[in-house]
mmCIF file of C-alpha atoms and ligand atoms in Angstrom:
data_model
loop_
_atom_site.group_PDB
_atom_site.id
_atom_site.type_symbol
_atom_site.label_atom_id
_atom_site.label_comp_id
_atom_site.label_asym_id
_atom_site.label_seq_id
_atom_site.Cartn_x
_atom_site.Cartn_y
_atom_site.Cartn_z
ATOM 1 C CA MET A 1 164.985 37.187 61.347
ATOM 2 C CA ASN A 2 161.832 35.802 59.582
ATOM 3 C CA GLU A 3 160.689 34.507 62.795
ATOM 4 C CA LEU A 4 160.973 37.919 64.472
ATOM 5 C CA ASN A 5 159.053 39.575 61.606
ATOM 6 C CA ALA A 6 156.428 37.010 61.811
ATOM 7 C CA ILE A 7 156.009 37.730 65.481
ATOM 8 C CA VAL A 8 155.745 41.407 64.942
ATOM 9 C CA ASP A 9 153.171 40.675 62.288
ATOM 10 C CA ASP A 10 151.211 38.560 64.418
ATOM 11 C CA ALA A 11 151.346 41.046 67.263
ATOM 12 C CA LYS A 12 150.231 43.967 65.126
ATOM 13 C CA ALA A 13 147.290 41.650 63.819
ATOM 14 C CA SER A 14 146.160 40.602 67.213
ATOM 15 C CA PHE A 15 146.447 44.128 68.692
ATOM 16 C CA ALA A 16 144.074 45.333 65.717
ATOM 17 C CA GLN A 17 141.512 42.763 66.744
ATOM 18 C CA ALA A 18 141.344 43.966 70.374
ATOM 19 C CA THR A 19 138.025 46.040 70.714
ATOM 20 C CA THR A 20 138.589 47.180 74.328
ATOM 21 C CA PRO A 21 141.705 48.456 76.396
ATOM 22 C CA ALA A 22 141.215 45.481 78.593
ATOM 23 C CA ASP A 23 141.348 43.166 75.716
ATOM 24 C CA LEU A 24 144.513 44.800 74.362
ATOM 25 C CA GLU A 25 146.287 44.375 77.587
ATOM 26 C CA ASN A 26 145.509 40.642 77.585
ATOM 27 C CA ILE A 27 146.865 40.226 74.032
ATOM 28 C CA LYS A 28 149.863 42.426 75.100
ATOM 29 C CA ALA A 29 150.713 39.628 77.759
ATOM 30 C CA ARG A 30 150.948 37.065 74.917
ATOM 31 C CA PHE A 31 153.827 39.029 73.491
ATOM 32 C CA LEU A 32 155.554 41.134 76.187
ATOM 33 C CA GLY A 33 154.369 39.419 79.293
ATOM 34 C CA LYS A 34 156.526 37.236 81.761
ATOM 35 C CA SER A 35 155.979 34.344 79.643
ATOM 36 C CA GLY A 36 155.159 36.108 76.364
ATOM 37 C CA ARG A 37 156.837 35.210 73.137
ATOM 38 C CA MET A 38 159.467 37.960 73.307
ATOM 39 C CA THR A 39 160.350 37.192 76.833
ATOM 40 C CA GLU A 40 160.815 33.571 75.674
ATOM 41 C CA LEU A 41 162.978 34.442 72.972
ATOM 42 C CA MET A 42 165.182 36.688 75.384
ATOM 43 C CA LYS A 43 165.539 33.675 77.670
ATOM 44 C CA GLY A 44 166.734 31.492 74.788
ATOM 45 C CA MET A 45 169.758 33.714 74.500
ATOM 46 C CA ALA A 46 171.253 32.477 77.326
ATOM 47 C CA ALA A 47 173.033 29.601 75.471
ATOM 48 C CA LEU A 48 174.330 32.027 72.733
ATOM 49 C CA SER A 49 177.931 33.040 72.483
ATOM 50 C CA VAL A 50 178.866 36.857 73.109
ATOM 51 C CA GLU A 51 179.087 37.615 69.373
ATOM 52 C CA GLU A 52 175.591 35.991 68.621
ATOM 53 C CA LYS A 53 174.116 37.483 71.586
ATOM 54 C CA LYS A 54 175.031 41.076 70.186
ATOM 55 C CA THR A 55 173.302 40.548 66.938
ATOM 56 C CA ARG A 56 170.512 38.503 68.061
ATOM 57 C CA GLY A 57 169.837 40.983 71.099
ATOM 58 C CA ALA A 58 169.788 43.947 68.644
ATOM 59 C CA ALA A 59 167.282 42.256 66.485
ATOM 60 C CA ILE A 60 165.062 41.259 69.254
ATOM 61 C CA ASN A 61 165.137 44.624 70.775
ATOM 62 C CA LEU A 62 164.170 46.138 67.432
ATOM 63 C CA ALA A 63 161.113 43.628 67.171
ATOM 64 C CA LYS A 64 160.162 44.421 70.812
ATOM 65 C CA GLN A 65 160.147 48.191 69.927
ATOM 66 C CA ALA A 66 158.092 47.648 66.984
ATOM 67 C CA ILE A 67 155.627 45.599 69.105
ATOM 68 C CA GLU A 68 155.501 48.313 71.760
ATOM 69 C CA GLY A 69 155.033 51.025 69.131
ATOM 70 C CA ALA A 70 152.132 48.978 67.597
ATOM 71 C CA LEU A 71 150.669 48.426 71.145
ATOM 72 C CA ASN A 72 150.891 52.248 71.898
ATOM 73 C CA ASN A 73 149.149 53.170 68.622
ATOM 74 C CA ARG A 74 146.459 50.852 69.429
ATOM 75 C CA ARG A 75 146.010 51.888 72.849
ATOM 76 C CA GLN A 76 145.669 55.531 71.616
ATOM 77 C CA ALA A 77 143.162 54.386 68.863
ATOM 78 C CA LEU A 78 141.117 52.507 71.460
ATOM 79 C CA ALA A 79 141.145 55.573 73.923
ATOM 80 C CA ASP A 80 140.148 57.977 71.083
ATOM 81 C CA ALA A 81 137.332 55.622 70.142
ATOM 82 C CA GLU A 82 136.027 55.331 73.802
ATOM 83 C CA LEU A 83 136.203 59.183 74.214
ATOM 84 C CA GLN A 84 134.250 59.418 70.996
ATOM 85 C CA VAL A 85 131.566 57.260 72.025
ATOM 86 C CA GLN A 86 131.333 58.925 75.379
ATOM 87 C CA LEU A 87 131.168 62.435 73.506
ATOM 88 C CA GLN A 88 128.574 61.128 71.363
ATOM 89 C CA ALA A 89 126.413 59.817 74.392
ATOM 90 C CA GLU A 90 126.715 63.003 76.420
ATOM 91 C CA ALA A 91 126.244 65.260 73.420
ATOM 92 C CA LEU A 92 124.239 68.467 73.971
ATOM 93 C CA ASP A 93 122.103 69.682 71.004
ATOM 94 C CA VAL A 94 122.988 73.339 71.565
ATOM 95 C CA THR A 95 120.542 74.178 68.848
ATOM 96 C CA LEU A 96 117.517 72.969 70.779
ATOM 97 C CA PRO A 97 115.568 75.992 71.930
ATOM 98 C CA GLY A 98 116.056 76.517 75.787
ATOM 99 C CA ARG A 99 113.462 75.749 78.420
ATOM 100 C CA GLN A 100 112.381 79.339 79.246
ATOM 101 C CA ARG A 101 111.023 80.840 82.179
ATOM 102 C CA GLY A 102 107.509 82.304 81.490
ATOM 103 C CA GLN A 103 107.900 86.135 80.900
ATOM 104 C CA GLY A 104 105.623 88.275 82.485
ATOM 105 C CA GLY A 105 104.038 91.410 81.129
ATOM 106 C CA LEU A 106 101.871 94.269 81.745
ATOM 107 C CA HIS A 107 98.154 93.855 82.466
ATOM 108 C CA PRO A 108 96.018 95.369 79.462
ATOM 109 C CA VAL A 109 94.501 97.811 81.967
ATOM 110 C CA SER A 110 98.091 98.796 83.024
ATOM 111 C CA LEU A 111 98.819 99.176 79.377
ATOM 112 C CA THR A 112 96.014 101.575 79.012
ATOM 113 C CA LEU A 113 97.028 103.584 81.918
ATOM 114 C CA GLU A 114 100.505 103.926 80.707
ATOM 115 C CA ARG A 115 99.007 104.982 77.410
ATOM 116 C CA ILE A 116 96.699 107.587 79.023
ATOM 117 C CA GLU A 117 99.702 108.961 81.243
ATOM 118 C CA ALA A 118 101.719 109.324 78.014
ATOM 119 C CA ILE A 119 99.095 111.023 76.056
ATOM 120 C CA PHE A 120 98.165 113.468 78.871
ATOM 121 C CA GLY A 121 101.769 113.684 79.665
ATOM 122 C CA SER A 122 102.530 115.051 76.309
ATOM 123 C CA MET A 123 99.650 117.762 76.669
ATOM 124 C CA GLY A 124 101.510 118.979 79.820
ATOM 125 C CA PHE A 125 99.394 117.017 82.562
ATOM 126 C CA GLU A 126 101.059 115.876 85.771
ATOM 127 C CA VAL A 127 100.166 112.466 87.117
ATOM 128 C CA ALA A 128 99.066 112.123 90.749
ATOM 129 C CA GLN A 129 98.307 109.301 92.939
ATOM 130 C CA GLY A 130 96.198 109.209 96.175
ATOM 131 C CA PRO A 131 94.663 106.917 98.708
ATOM 132 C CA GLU A 132 92.241 104.114 97.860
ATOM 133 C CA ILE A 133 90.743 104.264 101.304
ATOM 134 C CA GLU A 134 89.333 107.674 101.622
ATOM 135 C CA THR A 135 87.509 110.032 104.072
ATOM 136 C CA ASP A 136 83.904 110.901 103.608
ATOM 137 C CA TRP A 137 85.110 114.504 103.090
ATOM 138 C CA PHE A 138 87.304 114.147 100.120
ATOM 139 C CA ASN A 139 85.135 111.367 98.493
ATOM 140 C CA PHE A 140 81.861 113.455 98.930
ATOM 141 C CA THR A 141 81.656 116.467 101.074
ATOM 142 C CA ALA A 142 84.363 118.394 99.425
ATOM 143 C CA LEU A 143 83.015 117.481 96.166
ATOM 144 C CA ASN A 144 79.745 119.308 96.897
ATOM 145 C CA THR A 145 78.047 116.118 97.781
ATOM 146 C CA PRO A 146 76.781 116.652 101.384
ATOM 147 C CA GLU A 147 75.325 114.022 103.528
ATOM 148 C CA ASP A 148 71.900 112.994 102.454
ATOM 149 C CA HIS A 149 72.662 114.285 98.991
ATOM 150 C CA PRO A 150 70.853 111.679 96.601
ATOM 151 C CA ALA A 151 73.904 111.444 94.407
ATOM 152 C CA ARG A 152 75.557 109.527 97.234
ATOM 153 C CA SER A 153 73.112 106.547 96.615
ATOM 154 C CA MET A 154 74.576 106.035 93.209
ATOM 155 C CA HIS A 155 78.012 105.627 94.955
ATOM 156 C CA ASP A 156 77.214 102.914 97.322
ATOM 157 C CA THR A 157 80.724 101.639 98.532
ATOM 158 C CA PHE A 158 82.520 99.579 101.244
ATOM 159 C CA TYR A 159 83.104 101.275 104.576
ATOM 160 C CA VAL A 160 86.155 100.579 106.570
ATOM 161 C CA GLU A 161 87.126 100.962 110.155
ATOM 162 C CA GLY A 162 88.346 104.299 111.394
ATOM 163 C CA GLY A 163 86.948 107.627 111.039
ATOM 164 C CA SER A 164 83.680 108.637 112.717
ATOM 165 C CA ALA A 165 79.889 108.060 112.387
ATOM 166 C CA THR A 166 79.543 111.397 110.615
ATOM 167 C CA ALA A 167 82.963 111.096 108.777
ATOM 168 C CA PRO A 168 83.434 107.350 108.063
ATOM 169 C CA ASN A 169 86.451 106.016 106.037
ATOM 170 C CA LEU A 170 85.603 104.298 102.974
ATOM 171 C CA LEU A 171 86.801 102.841 99.797
ATOM 172 C CA ARG A 172 86.748 105.717 97.163
ATOM 173 C CA THR A 173 84.010 105.456 94.796
ATOM 174 C CA HIS A 174 85.815 107.543 92.133
ATOM 175 C CA THR A 175 89.098 109.171 91.687
ATOM 176 C CA SER A 176 87.472 112.758 91.925
ATOM 177 C CA PRO A 177 88.716 113.048 95.629
ATOM 178 C CA MET A 178 92.190 113.656 93.843
ATOM 179 C CA GLN A 179 90.809 116.770 92.437
ATOM 180 C CA ILE A 180 90.756 118.250 95.838
ATOM 181 C CA ARG A 181 93.822 116.530 97.339
ATOM 182 C CA HIS A 182 96.083 117.678 94.413
ATOM 183 C CA ALA A 183 94.735 121.165 94.159
ATOM 184 C CA VAL A 184 95.066 121.824 97.822
ATOM 185 C CA GLN A 185 98.601 120.780 97.644
ATOM 186 C CA HIS A 186 99.226 122.908 94.557
ATOM 187 C CA VAL A 187 97.778 125.984 96.045
ATOM 188 C CA LYS A 188 99.645 125.355 99.411
ATOM 189 C CA HIS A 189 102.901 125.195 97.582
ATOM 190 C CA HIS A 190 102.533 128.312 95.386
ATOM 191 C CA ARG A 191 100.990 130.367 98.163
ATOM 192 C CA ALA A 192 104.153 129.202 100.124
ATOM 193 C CA LEU A 193 106.431 130.501 97.559
ATOM 194 C CA LEU A 194 104.672 133.949 97.375
ATOM 195 C CA GLY A 195 105.237 134.271 101.160
ATOM 196 C CA GLY A 196 103.024 136.285 103.537
ATOM 197 C CA GLU A 197 100.380 135.177 106.085
ATOM 198 C CA GLN A 198 97.168 133.516 105.232
ATOM 199 C CA ALA A 199 94.095 134.399 107.286
ATOM 200 C CA LYS A 200 92.189 131.113 108.230
ATOM 201 C CA GLY A 201 89.725 130.134 105.498
ATOM 202 C CA GLU A 202 90.957 132.900 102.991
ATOM 203 C CA LEU A 203 90.843 131.892 99.521
ATOM 204 C CA PHE A 204 93.746 132.226 97.215
ATOM 205 C CA SER A 205 93.386 134.765 94.452
ATOM 206 C CA GLY A 206 97.071 135.357 93.872
ATOM 207 C CA ASP A 207 99.038 134.077 90.738
ATOM 208 C CA MET A 208 100.011 130.652 90.454
ATOM 209 C CA PRO A 209 100.693 128.245 87.516
ATOM 210 C CA GLU A 210 97.760 126.324 86.289
ATOM 211 C CA ILE A 211 96.723 123.123 87.861
ATOM 212 C CA ARG A 212 97.003 120.456 85.049
ATOM 213 C CA VAL A 213 96.834 116.860 86.465
ATOM 214 C CA ILE A 214 95.557 113.411 85.899
ATOM 215 C CA ALA A 215 94.956 110.915 88.509
ATOM 216 C CA PRO A 216 94.689 107.137 87.490
ATOM 217 C CA GLY A 217 93.791 104.515 89.988
ATOM 218 C CA ARG A 218 91.487 101.883 91.590
ATOM 219 C CA THR A 219 87.902 102.744 92.672
ATOM 220 C CA TYR A 220 85.178 100.732 94.299
ATOM 221 C CA ARG A 221 81.528 100.442 94.217
ATOM 222 C CA VAL A 222 78.790 97.868 95.278
ATOM 223 C CA ASP A 223 78.161 96.723 91.523
ATOM 224 C CA SER A 224 78.871 93.361 89.838
ATOM 225 C CA ASP A 225 77.806 92.200 86.398
ATOM 226 C CA ALA A 226 79.528 91.811 82.873
ATOM 227 C CA THR A 227 80.174 95.462 82.686
ATOM 228 C CA HIS A 228 80.653 96.299 86.300
ATOM 229 C CA SER A 229 83.124 95.157 88.803
ATOM 230 C CA PRO A 230 83.180 95.960 92.503
ATOM 231 C CA MET A 231 86.742 97.061 91.889
ATOM 232 C CA PHE A 232 87.221 99.017 88.697
ATOM 233 C CA HIS A 233 89.783 101.840 87.364
ATOM 234 C CA GLN A 234 89.132 105.416 86.724
ATOM 235 C CA CYS A 235 91.428 108.390 85.603
ATOM 236 C CA GLU A 236 90.514 111.815 86.831
ATOM 237 C CA GLY A 237 91.571 114.846 84.858
ATOM 238 C CA LEU A 238 91.715 118.432 86.170
ATOM 239 C CA TRP A 239 92.693 121.701 84.431
ATOM 240 C CA VAL A 240 92.163 124.781 86.601
ATOM 241 C CA GLY A 241 93.444 128.287 85.617
ATOM 242 C CA GLU A 242 92.139 131.844 85.162
ATOM 243 C CA ASN A 243 90.912 131.233 81.713
ATOM 244 C CA VAL A 244 90.038 127.521 81.103
ATOM 245 C CA SER A 245 86.830 126.868 79.602
ATOM 246 C CA PHE A 246 84.627 124.090 78.129
ATOM 247 C CA LYS A 247 86.161 124.563 74.767
ATOM 248 C CA ASP A 248 89.492 123.557 76.248
ATOM 249 C CA LEU A 249 87.823 120.440 77.747
ATOM 250 C CA LYS A 250 86.414 119.598 74.287
ATOM 251 C CA PHE A 251 89.593 119.985 72.532
ATOM 252 C CA VAL A 252 91.778 118.246 75.104
ATOM 253 C CA PHE A 253 89.337 115.311 75.381
ATOM 254 C CA THR A 254 88.830 114.944 71.531
ATOM 255 C CA ASP A 255 92.554 115.022 71.027
ATOM 256 C CA PHE A 256 93.221 112.388 73.634
ATOM 257 C CA CYS A 257 90.449 110.051 72.526
ATOM 258 C CA ARG A 258 91.664 110.227 68.649
ATOM 259 C CA THR A 259 95.161 109.759 69.836
ATOM 260 C CA PHE A 260 94.191 106.847 72.193
ATOM 261 C CA PHE A 261 92.212 105.012 69.480
ATOM 262 C CA GLU A 262 94.515 106.090 66.718
ATOM 263 C CA ARG A 263 91.284 107.101 64.846
ATOM 264 C CA ASP A 264 91.376 110.748 63.398
ATOM 265 C CA ASP A 265 87.663 110.378 62.331
ATOM 266 C CA LEU A 266 86.545 109.447 65.951
ATOM 267 C CA VAL A 267 83.357 111.539 66.834
ATOM 268 C CA LEU A 268 82.643 112.819 70.289
ATOM 269 C CA ARG A 269 79.340 113.937 71.953
ATOM 270 C CA PHE A 270 79.119 115.898 75.171
ATOM 271 C CA ARG A 271 75.740 114.917 76.506
ATOM 272 C CA PRO A 272 74.193 117.094 79.257
ATOM 273 C CA SER A 273 74.212 115.482 82.594
ATOM 274 C CA PHE A 274 74.686 116.065 86.305
ATOM 275 C CA PHE A 275 77.351 115.662 88.789
ATOM 276 C CA PRO A 276 77.344 117.611 92.150
ATOM 277 C CA PHE A 277 80.816 118.758 91.707
ATOM 278 C CA THR A 278 80.451 120.170 88.017
ATOM 279 C CA GLU A 279 78.286 122.643 86.537
ATOM 280 C CA PRO A 280 77.493 122.542 83.821
ATOM 281 C CA SER A 281 77.957 118.695 83.426
ATOM 282 C CA ALA A 282 78.377 116.397 80.446
ATOM 283 C CA GLU A 283 78.549 112.740 79.829
ATOM 284 C CA ILE A 284 81.140 112.141 77.061
ATOM 285 C CA ASP A 285 80.165 109.729 74.234
ATOM 286 C CA ILE A 286 82.437 108.563 71.472
ATOM 287 C CA GLN A 287 81.537 107.068 68.065
ATOM 288 C CA PHE A 288 83.809 104.955 65.583
ATOM 289 C CA GLN A 289 83.213 105.523 61.989
ATOM 290 C CA SER A 290 84.435 102.096 60.879
ATOM 291 C CA GLY A 291 85.017 98.745 62.537
ATOM 292 C CA PRO A 292 82.577 96.431 64.466
ATOM 293 C CA LEU A 293 81.436 99.124 66.787
ATOM 294 C CA ALA A 294 80.772 101.814 64.080
ATOM 295 C CA GLY A 295 77.840 104.159 64.482
ATOM 296 C CA ARG A 296 77.229 103.403 68.133
ATOM 297 C CA TRP A 297 77.577 105.859 70.883
ATOM 298 C CA LEU A 298 79.789 104.686 73.750
ATOM 299 C CA GLU A 299 79.987 106.510 76.967
ATOM 300 C CA VAL A 300 83.568 106.896 78.098
ATOM 301 C CA ALA A 301 83.550 109.772 80.610
ATOM 302 C CA GLY A 302 81.855 112.139 82.876
ATOM 303 C CA SER A 303 82.941 115.661 82.878
ATOM 304 C CA GLY A 304 82.107 119.289 83.396
ATOM 305 C CA GLN A 305 83.143 122.711 84.659
ATOM 306 C CA VAL A 306 84.319 122.542 88.158
ATOM 307 C CA HIS A 307 81.650 123.764 90.531
ATOM 308 C CA PRO A 308 82.514 127.097 92.517
ATOM 309 C CA ASN A 309 82.041 125.353 95.894
ATOM 310 C CA VAL A 310 84.563 122.687 94.836
ATOM 311 C CA ILE A 311 86.968 125.381 93.684
ATOM 312 C CA ARG A 312 86.574 126.849 97.171
ATOM 313 C CA ASN A 313 87.310 123.503 98.937
ATOM 314 C CA MET A 314 90.551 123.670 96.851
ATOM 315 C CA GLY A 315 91.228 126.803 98.648
ATOM 316 C CA LEU A 316 90.955 129.057 95.535
ATOM 317 C CA GLU A 317 88.774 132.230 94.897
ATOM 318 C CA PRO A 318 86.031 131.107 92.157
ATOM 319 C CA GLU A 319 85.811 134.535 91.109
ATOM 320 C CA LYS A 320 89.468 134.261 89.577
ATOM 321 C CA TYR A 321 89.952 130.412 89.145
ATOM 322 C CA ILE A 322 87.905 128.358 86.873
ATOM 323 C CA GLY A 323 88.448 125.021 85.037
ATOM 324 C CA PHE A 324 86.891 121.641 84.030
ATOM 325 C CA ALA A 325 87.316 118.051 85.234
ATOM 326 C CA PHE A 326 86.684 114.665 83.844
ATOM 327 C CA GLY A 327 86.625 111.162 84.909
ATOM 328 C CA MET A 328 86.966 108.262 82.587
ATOM 329 C CA GLY A 329 86.985 104.471 82.766
ATOM 330 C CA PRO A 330 90.272 102.849 81.757
ATOM 331 C CA ASP A 331 88.638 99.422 81.991
ATOM 332 C CA ARG A 332 86.028 100.618 79.336
ATOM 333 C CA LEU A 333 88.659 102.073 77.208
ATOM 334 C CA THR A 334 90.753 98.746 77.287
ATOM 335 C CA MET A 335 87.675 96.949 76.377
ATOM 336 C CA LEU A 336 86.800 99.101 73.362
ATOM 337 C CA ARG A 337 90.537 99.138 72.183
ATOM 338 C CA TYR A 338 90.854 95.320 72.162
ATOM 339 C CA GLY A 339 87.327 94.242 71.553
ATOM 340 C CA VAL A 340 86.994 92.508 75.006
ATOM 341 C CA ASN A 341 83.214 92.257 75.850
ATOM 342 C CA ASP A 342 83.404 90.880 79.267
ATOM 343 C CA LEU A 343 84.922 93.167 81.961
ATOM 344 C CA ARG A 344 85.483 90.343 84.531
ATOM 345 C CA LEU A 345 88.077 88.943 82.192
ATOM 346 C CA PHE A 346 90.487 91.555 83.179
ATOM 347 C CA PHE A 347 90.258 90.595 86.982
ATOM 348 C CA ASP A 348 90.011 86.815 86.642
ATOM 349 C CA GLY A 349 93.679 86.380 86.467
ATOM 350 C CA ASP A 350 93.596 83.819 83.736
ATOM 351 C CA VAL A 351 97.177 83.846 81.944
ATOM 352 C CA ARG A 352 95.555 82.499 78.770
ATOM 353 C CA PHE A 353 93.604 85.683 78.493
ATOM 354 C CA LEU A 354 96.251 87.936 79.850
ATOM 355 C CA SER A 355 99.164 86.737 77.761
ATOM 356 C CA GLN A 356 97.486 87.743 74.501
ATOM 357 C CA PHE A 357 98.348 91.331 75.417
ATOM 358 C CA GLN A 358 102.029 90.852 75.401
HETATM 359 N N1 LIG B 401 83.567 111.073 89.337
HETATM 360 C C1 LIG B 401 82.408 111.196 88.444
HETATM 361 C C2 LIG B 401 81.870 109.542 88.250
HETATM 362 O O1 LIG B 401 82.586 108.559 88.967
HETATM 363 C C3 LIG B 401 82.885 111.358 87.015
HETATM 364 C C4 LIG B 401 83.378 112.739 86.897
HETATM 365 C C5 LIG B 401 84.615 113.310 87.197
HETATM 366 C C6 LIG B 401 82.379 113.729 86.453
HETATM 367 C C7 LIG B 401 84.903 114.498 87.111
HETATM 368 C C8 LIG B 401 82.649 115.005 86.215
HETATM 369 C C9 LIG B 401 83.945 115.396 86.628
HETATM 370 O O2 LIG B 401 81.001 109.229 87.802
#
């Protein structure tokens, strides 16, 4: 029996020394293989008597079971260790920050336009959009700026194909054509609601809800330096009713500027000016009371009481309807709000600049 115990101990010690499953299988052969030690012992039983075979056989079987048990334990241990090594090698550090796809965001001028829309929206203004390719009629003539009017020379623009020699198509030089387009639709709609026939060219003097609208969008002029770009933005404002006066313009625009810049002490100045489509007209300047721009007058918009000829071109009777309009520069407002000093940065498309506004 001591001999069997010694073999079992030897097997256990040998299995323990195996460092890989292949190693282990080789060592196993030494004990359980065809010419392994246990197999040899079994062979040696042939010469024994039946009685001896019984006891010897049982003892050998016990030893064999012990060796097989030790072998299986070692197999399991090596397999576990191998799995452990593999897991470690293929480990994922789930705490590492992911590789993110760059997130887009709104352009600073778009942020300004959204802000303008929200503020005027809260004051009951609709938002309208119109074409960037305009006809000569909407861009100039309907706005009381006939052909050969000197004011046209300040609006040199890009002419596009289509239209005619006397009525060319062009890239709009301002958002003011939207005054006409929107008002005409508004009048048409409310006139239709009232019913009845309309004589050709008859101006509307019935009742209708006030026109209160802003029209933001892209505009174009032949102009290019640090503060002018051939493409730029404007936002038109129009309020027409039966009793809309310059004081409403002053109130609305002052309220807008103070809300936009979040400065209750912002001061506005309405400086007399000229536009063919407003009379009287005023340039609107603002002045900050603190900060880097404090004390300077900064021009932000043109404005005025809508000219009676323009009211007529809207299809309205100027004896009954009156109002004001303004046109401001969202690019300029964005520069002032964020302290940007070169307009061209807005249109270069450099993400290092643009990502600062996200
Ligand atoms: N359209 C004018 C411009 O581009 C601005 C303006 C709009 C002035 C509305 C008066 C009324 O300069």
